[in-house]
Amino acid sequence: MSEPISIPAHTLSIVIPMYNEADNVEPMITRVHEGLAGYAHPWELILVDDGSSDATPNELRRVGAKFGPHVRTVELMRNFRQTAAMQAGIDAARGSVIVTLDGDLQNDPADIPRMVGRLLNEDLDMVAGWRKNRKDGLFLRKIPSRIANRLIARITGVTLNDYGCSLKAFRAEVLKHVRLYGEMHRFIPAWLATVTTPRRIAEEVVNHHARIHGESKYGISRTFRVILDLISVYFFMRFRARPGHFFGGAGLILGGIGSLILAYMAFLKFVGHENIGTRPLLMVGFFSIIMAVQFILSGILGETLARIYFESGAGKLYQVRNPDNLTADEAWHKG
């Protein structure tokens, strides 16, 4: 399709993680090429196989060779899950604009030019897709998603209607300041708000299709992991530069409780002349103090070192099987 509006010069990388999607590989690649037919700027397609156990890797190589060197594949050694697969694709991307989407044919690649146009013409750092007319089950997908979107927006302060939509367009220079792990791919808008202003994050209504082949690989079971990651997002958004305020607050509460208990025990001992050696409350007071100290010291040390580790780039959450084929400078599709 032709571009609906004029788009400033750029290079585009499209990142699609896939896991056991053998039947969707060729239709997905074909649909991307149809959606970008007539696209006037260089683009590449990066397909990440997330350790699939079916014929997905073979299909990626076969279909990629048919379309040309601008279709690049990244094969992970095992299933590292969706967030790590997406991070692997982002690391391999060379474009000044990066677009991510799912490999299940539910996102529509025809929306990409419109989203990129808005990103660049309105000087934004991210345009998130909004599946306003979502083609998923009501109780297992839609209702939990709506609840999650409101909870995430309330906690992070970044208001979007659809955090779970993988179809997003980013400025690469901003996105590559963010490292993803856990189930963090759904929190990318919140993470971006730590390196840019939320005013440069926008939302665009996109098409959404019912799944035709296969089944969802990342189901409702991830809810508990998402909740834990949401707590981590809240911590780093609020206390990234001052972790002692977060852990110190909790430690002070425990320490305060322990101190009050021990003060009460001391009063009973020295004023009331009572025997307190066998009272369980005495142990509660001592352990509260110990937990307060451990909470402050271990918490600050562990959380801060974990963040430094991931942001330094020293540790990656995935291992690539074929890194040598990701450096071909000529591998761009040019309109």
Coordinates of C-alpha atoms in Angstrom, one line a residue:
M1 CA 0.0 0.0 0.0
S2 CA 1.1 3.6 -0.5
E3 CA 1.9 5.9 2.4
P4 CA -1.1 7.9 3.5
I5 CA 1.0 10.9 4.5
S6 CA 4.5 12.3 3.9
I7 CA 7.0 10.7 6.3
P8 CA 10.4 12.2 7.0
A9 CA 13.5 10.3 6.0
H10 CA 14.3 7.3 8.2
T11 CA 15.2 3.7 8.3
L12 CA 12.7 1.2 9.7
S13 CA 13.2 -2.0 11.6
I14 CA 10.2 -4.3 12.2
V15 CA 10.6 -6.8 15.1
I16 CA 8.4 -9.8 15.4
P17 CA 9.0 -12.5 18.1
M18 CA 7.5 -15.9 17.2
Y19 CA 7.1 -19.1 19.2
N20 CA 5.7 -22.3 17.7
E21 CA 4.0 -20.3 14.9
A22 CA 5.1 -22.4 11.9
D23 CA 1.7 -22.0 10.1
N24 CA 1.9 -18.2 10.5
V25 CA 5.4 -17.6 9.3
E26 CA 4.7 -17.2 5.5
P27 CA 1.4 -15.4 5.9
M28 CA 3.0 -13.0 8.4
I29 CA 6.0 -12.2 6.2
T30 CA 3.7 -11.8 3.2
R31 CA 1.3 -9.5 5.1
V32 CA 4.2 -7.3 6.2
H33 CA 5.3 -6.9 2.6
E34 CA 1.8 -6.1 1.5
G35 CA 1.4 -3.6 4.3
L36 CA 4.6 -1.9 3.3
A37 CA 4.2 -2.1 -0.5
G38 CA 5.3 1.2 -1.9
Y39 CA 7.0 2.3 1.3
A40 CA 9.5 5.0 0.3
H41 CA 12.1 4.4 3.0
P42 CA 14.6 1.5 3.7
W43 CA 13.2 -1.1 6.0
E44 CA 14.1 -4.5 7.4
L45 CA 12.1 -7.3 9.0
I46 CA 13.6 -9.1 12.0
L47 CA 11.9 -12.3 13.0
V48 CA 12.9 -13.8 16.4
D49 CA 12.4 -17.5 16.9
D50 CA 11.9 -17.9 20.7
G51 CA 13.2 -21.5 20.9
S52 CA 10.3 -23.0 19.0
S53 CA 9.8 -26.8 19.2
D54 CA 7.9 -27.0 15.9
A55 CA 9.0 -26.1 12.3
T56 CA 9.1 -22.4 12.9
P57 CA 12.9 -22.0 12.6
N58 CA 12.9 -23.9 9.3
E59 CA 10.0 -21.9 8.0
L60 CA 11.7 -18.6 8.9
R61 CA 14.8 -19.6 7.0
R62 CA 12.9 -20.9 4.0
V63 CA 10.5 -18.0 3.6
G64 CA 13.1 -15.4 4.5
A65 CA 15.4 -16.6 1.8
K66 CA 12.5 -16.3 -0.7
F67 CA 11.9 -12.7 0.1
G68 CA 15.5 -11.4 0.4
P69 CA 18.3 -10.4 2.8
H70 CA 16.2 -7.7 4.4
V71 CA 14.3 -10.5 6.1
R72 CA 16.6 -11.4 9.0
T73 CA 16.1 -14.2 11.5
V74 CA 17.4 -14.4 15.1
E75 CA 17.2 -17.9 16.6
L76 CA 17.3 -18.1 20.3
M77 CA 18.8 -21.3 21.8
R78 CA 15.8 -22.1 23.9
N79 CA 12.5 -20.5 24.9
F80 CA 13.4 -17.4 26.8
R81 CA 9.8 -16.1 26.7
Q82 CA 8.3 -13.1 24.9
T83 CA 10.1 -10.2 26.6
A84 CA 13.6 -11.6 26.0
A85 CA 12.7 -12.5 22.4
M86 CA 11.5 -8.9 21.9
Q87 CA 14.7 -7.6 23.4
A88 CA 16.8 -9.8 21.1
G89 CA 15.0 -8.3 18.1
I90 CA 15.5 -4.7 19.4
D91 CA 19.2 -5.4 19.9
A92 CA 19.5 -6.6 16.4
A93 CA 17.5 -3.7 14.9
R94 CA 19.5 -1.1 12.9
G95 CA 16.7 1.3 12.0
S96 CA 16.2 4.8 13.4
V97 CA 12.6 3.7 13.9
I98 CA 11.6 0.4 15.5
V99 CA 8.2 -1.2 15.2
T100 CA 7.2 -4.3 17.3
L101 CA 4.2 -6.6 16.7
D102 CA 3.1 -10.1 17.4
G103 CA 3.6 -13.0 15.0
D104 CA 0.1 -14.5 15.3
L105 CA -1.4 -12.4 12.5
Q106 CA -3.7 -10.5 15.0
N107 CA -1.8 -7.2 14.5
D108 CA -2.1 -5.6 11.1
P109 CA 1.1 -4.5 9.4
A110 CA -0.9 -2.2 7.3
D111 CA -1.1 0.1 10.3
I112 CA 2.7 0.5 10.4
P113 CA 3.1 3.4 7.9
R114 CA 0.4 5.4 9.7
M115 CA 2.0 4.9 13.1
V116 CA 5.5 5.7 11.9
G117 CA 4.1 8.8 10.1
R118 CA 2.5 10.0 13.3
L119 CA 5.7 9.2 15.3
L120 CA 7.9 11.3 13.1
N121 CA 5.6 14.1 12.0
E122 CA 4.4 14.8 15.6
D123 CA 7.9 14.5 17.0
L124 CA 6.9 11.7 19.4
D125 CA 9.1 9.0 21.0
M126 CA 6.5 6.2 21.0
V127 CA 3.1 5.5 19.4
A128 CA 1.3 2.6 21.0
G129 CA -1.4 0.6 19.3
W130 CA -4.9 0.6 20.7
R131 CA -7.0 -2.5 19.8
K132 CA -10.3 -0.7 20.2
N133 CA -12.2 -3.5 18.5
R134 CA -10.4 -6.4 20.0
K135 CA -11.0 -9.9 18.6
D136 CA -10.4 -11.9 21.7
G137 CA -12.4 -13.8 24.3
L138 CA -14.3 -11.6 26.7
F139 CA -13.6 -13.3 30.0
L140 CA -10.1 -14.8 29.5
R141 CA -8.6 -11.9 27.6
K142 CA -10.7 -8.7 27.4
I143 CA -11.8 -8.3 31.0
P144 CA -8.4 -9.1 32.6
S145 CA -6.7 -6.8 30.0
R146 CA -9.0 -3.9 30.9
I147 CA -8.4 -4.4 34.6
A148 CA -4.6 -4.6 34.0
N149 CA -4.6 -1.5 31.8
R150 CA -6.3 0.5 34.5
L151 CA -4.1 -0.8 37.3
I152 CA -0.9 -0.2 35.3
A153 CA -2.0 3.3 34.3
R154 CA -2.8 4.1 38.0
I155 CA 0.5 2.8 39.3
T156 CA 2.8 4.1 36.6
G157 CA 1.1 7.4 35.8
V158 CA 1.2 6.7 32.1
T159 CA -2.4 6.5 30.8
L160 CA -3.0 4.2 27.8
N161 CA -6.1 2.3 26.8
D162 CA -4.1 -0.8 25.8
Y163 CA -0.8 -1.7 27.4
G164 CA -1.0 -5.2 26.0
C165 CA -0.9 -4.4 22.3
S166 CA 2.4 -5.4 20.9
L167 CA 2.1 -3.1 17.9
K168 CA 4.1 -0.1 18.8
A169 CA 6.4 2.4 17.0
F170 CA 9.5 3.8 18.7
R171 CA 12.4 6.1 18.1
A172 CA 15.3 3.7 18.3
E173 CA 17.5 6.2 20.1
V174 CA 15.0 6.3 23.0
L175 CA 13.9 2.6 23.1
K176 CA 17.5 1.4 23.3
H177 CA 18.0 3.2 26.6
V178 CA 15.5 0.7 28.0
R179 CA 16.4 -2.9 28.9
L180 CA 13.5 -5.5 29.1
Y181 CA 13.4 -8.5 31.3
G182 CA 10.7 -10.6 33.2
E183 CA 7.4 -9.7 31.6
M184 CA 8.4 -6.1 31.0
H185 CA 7.5 -5.8 27.3
R186 CA 4.0 -4.7 28.3
F187 CA 5.4 -2.0 30.5
I188 CA 7.6 -0.4 27.8
P189 CA 5.5 2.9 27.8
A190 CA 6.2 3.1 31.6
W191 CA 9.9 2.4 31.2
L192 CA 10.1 5.0 28.4
A193 CA 8.6 7.5 30.8
T194 CA 11.8 7.2 32.8
V195 CA 13.9 8.5 29.9
T196 CA 11.5 10.8 28.1
T197 CA 8.4 12.8 29.0
P198 CA 5.0 11.1 28.8
R199 CA 3.9 14.0 26.6
R200 CA 6.0 12.3 23.8
I201 CA 4.0 9.1 24.2
A202 CA 0.8 8.8 22.1
E203 CA -1.8 6.2 21.2
E204 CA -3.3 5.2 17.8
V205 CA -6.3 3.0 17.1
V206 CA -5.2 0.0 15.1
N207 CA -6.8 -3.0 13.5
H208 CA -7.0 -6.3 15.3
H209 CA -7.9 -9.7 13.8
A210 CA -9.0 -13.0 15.3
R211 CA -6.3 -15.7 15.5
I212 CA -6.5 -18.1 12.6
H213 CA -3.6 -20.6 13.1
G214 CA -2.3 -22.0 16.4
E215 CA -3.1 -20.9 19.9
S216 CA -1.9 -18.2 22.3
K217 CA 1.5 -19.1 23.8
Y218 CA 1.4 -16.4 26.5
G219 CA -1.9 -16.9 28.3
I220 CA -3.6 -15.8 31.5
S221 CA -1.1 -17.7 33.6
R222 CA 1.4 -14.8 33.2
T223 CA -0.9 -12.6 35.4
F224 CA 1.0 -13.4 38.5
R225 CA 4.4 -12.6 36.9
V226 CA 2.9 -9.4 35.6
I227 CA 1.8 -8.3 39.1
L228 CA 5.4 -8.9 40.4
D229 CA 6.9 -7.0 37.5
L230 CA 4.4 -4.1 38.0
I231 CA 5.7 -3.8 41.6
S232 CA 9.2 -3.6 40.1
V233 CA 8.2 -1.0 37.6
Y234 CA 6.6 1.1 40.4
F235 CA 9.8 0.9 42.4
F236 CA 12.1 1.9 39.6
M237 CA 9.8 4.7 38.4
R238 CA 9.5 6.2 41.8
F239 CA 12.7 5.3 43.5
R240 CA 15.3 4.5 40.8
A241 CA 17.7 7.3 41.9
R242 CA 16.8 6.9 45.6
P243 CA 16.2 3.2 46.5
G244 CA 16.9 3.9 50.1
H245 CA 13.7 5.9 50.4
F246 CA 11.6 2.8 49.4
F247 CA 13.4 0.2 51.4
G248 CA 14.2 2.6 54.2
G249 CA 10.5 3.4 54.6
A250 CA 9.6 -0.3 55.0
G251 CA 12.6 -0.8 57.3
L252 CA 11.6 2.1 59.4
I253 CA 8.1 0.7 59.8
L254 CA 9.4 -2.7 60.9
G255 CA 12.0 -1.0 63.1
G256 CA 9.4 1.2 64.7
I257 CA 7.1 -1.8 65.5
G258 CA 10.1 -3.7 66.9
S259 CA 11.2 -0.7 69.0
L260 CA 7.7 -0.2 70.4
I261 CA 7.4 -3.9 71.3
L262 CA 10.9 -3.9 73.0
A263 CA 10.1 -0.7 74.8
Y264 CA 6.9 -2.3 76.1
M265 CA 8.8 -5.4 77.2
A266 CA 11.4 -3.2 79.0
F267 CA 8.6 -1.4 80.8
L268 CA 7.2 -4.7 82.0
K269 CA 10.6 -5.9 83.1
F270 CA 12.0 -2.9 84.9
V271 CA 8.8 -1.2 86.1
G272 CA 6.4 -4.0 86.5
H273 CA 9.1 -6.5 87.5
E274 CA 7.5 -9.2 85.4
N275 CA 9.3 -12.1 83.8
I276 CA 9.4 -11.5 80.0
G277 CA 11.9 -14.2 79.0
T278 CA 9.2 -16.7 77.8
R279 CA 6.9 -14.1 76.2
P280 CA 6.5 -14.6 72.4
L281 CA 6.1 -10.8 72.0
L282 CA 9.8 -10.4 73.0
M283 CA 10.9 -12.5 70.1
V284 CA 8.5 -10.6 67.7
G285 CA 10.2 -7.4 68.8
F286 CA 13.8 -8.7 68.2
F287 CA 12.9 -10.3 64.8
S288 CA 11.2 -7.1 63.7
I289 CA 14.4 -5.1 64.3
I290 CA 16.5 -7.8 62.5
M291 CA 14.1 -7.8 59.6
A292 CA 14.2 -4.0 59.4
V293 CA 18.0 -4.0 59.1
Q294 CA 18.0 -6.9 56.5
F295 CA 15.2 -5.3 54.5
I296 CA 17.1 -2.0 54.2
L297 CA 20.6 -3.4 53.5
S298 CA 19.7 -6.6 51.4
G299 CA 16.9 -4.8 49.5
I300 CA 19.0 -1.8 48.4
L301 CA 22.0 -4.0 47.5
G302 CA 20.0 -6.6 45.6
E303 CA 17.7 -4.4 43.7
T304 CA 20.3 -1.8 42.8
L305 CA 22.9 -4.4 41.6
A306 CA 20.2 -6.2 39.6
R307 CA 19.3 -3.0 37.7
I308 CA 23.0 -2.1 37.1
Y309 CA 23.6 -5.6 35.8
F310 CA 20.9 -5.4 33.2
E311 CA 21.4 -1.8 32.2
S312 CA 25.2 -2.3 31.7
G313 CA 24.5 -4.7 28.9
A314 CA 26.9 -7.2 30.6
G315 CA 24.1 -9.7 31.0
K316 CA 21.6 -10.7 28.3
L317 CA 18.5 -12.7 28.9
Y318 CA 18.9 -14.7 25.8
Q319 CA 21.5 -16.5 23.7
V320 CA 21.5 -16.2 19.9
R321 CA 22.3 -19.2 17.8
N322 CA 23.3 -17.4 14.6
P323 CA 24.8 -14.0 15.4
D324 CA 27.0 -13.7 12.3
N325 CA 24.1 -13.1 9.9
L326 CA 22.9 -10.0 11.7
T327 CA 25.6 -7.6 10.5
A328 CA 25.0 -7.4 6.7
D329 CA 24.8 -3.6 6.0
E330 CA 23.2 -4.1 2.6
A331 CA 20.2 -6.0 3.9
W332 CA 17.6 -3.3 3.5
H333 CA 14.4 -3.3 1.5
K334 CA 14.2 -0.2 -0.6
G335 CA 11.1 1.1 -2.2

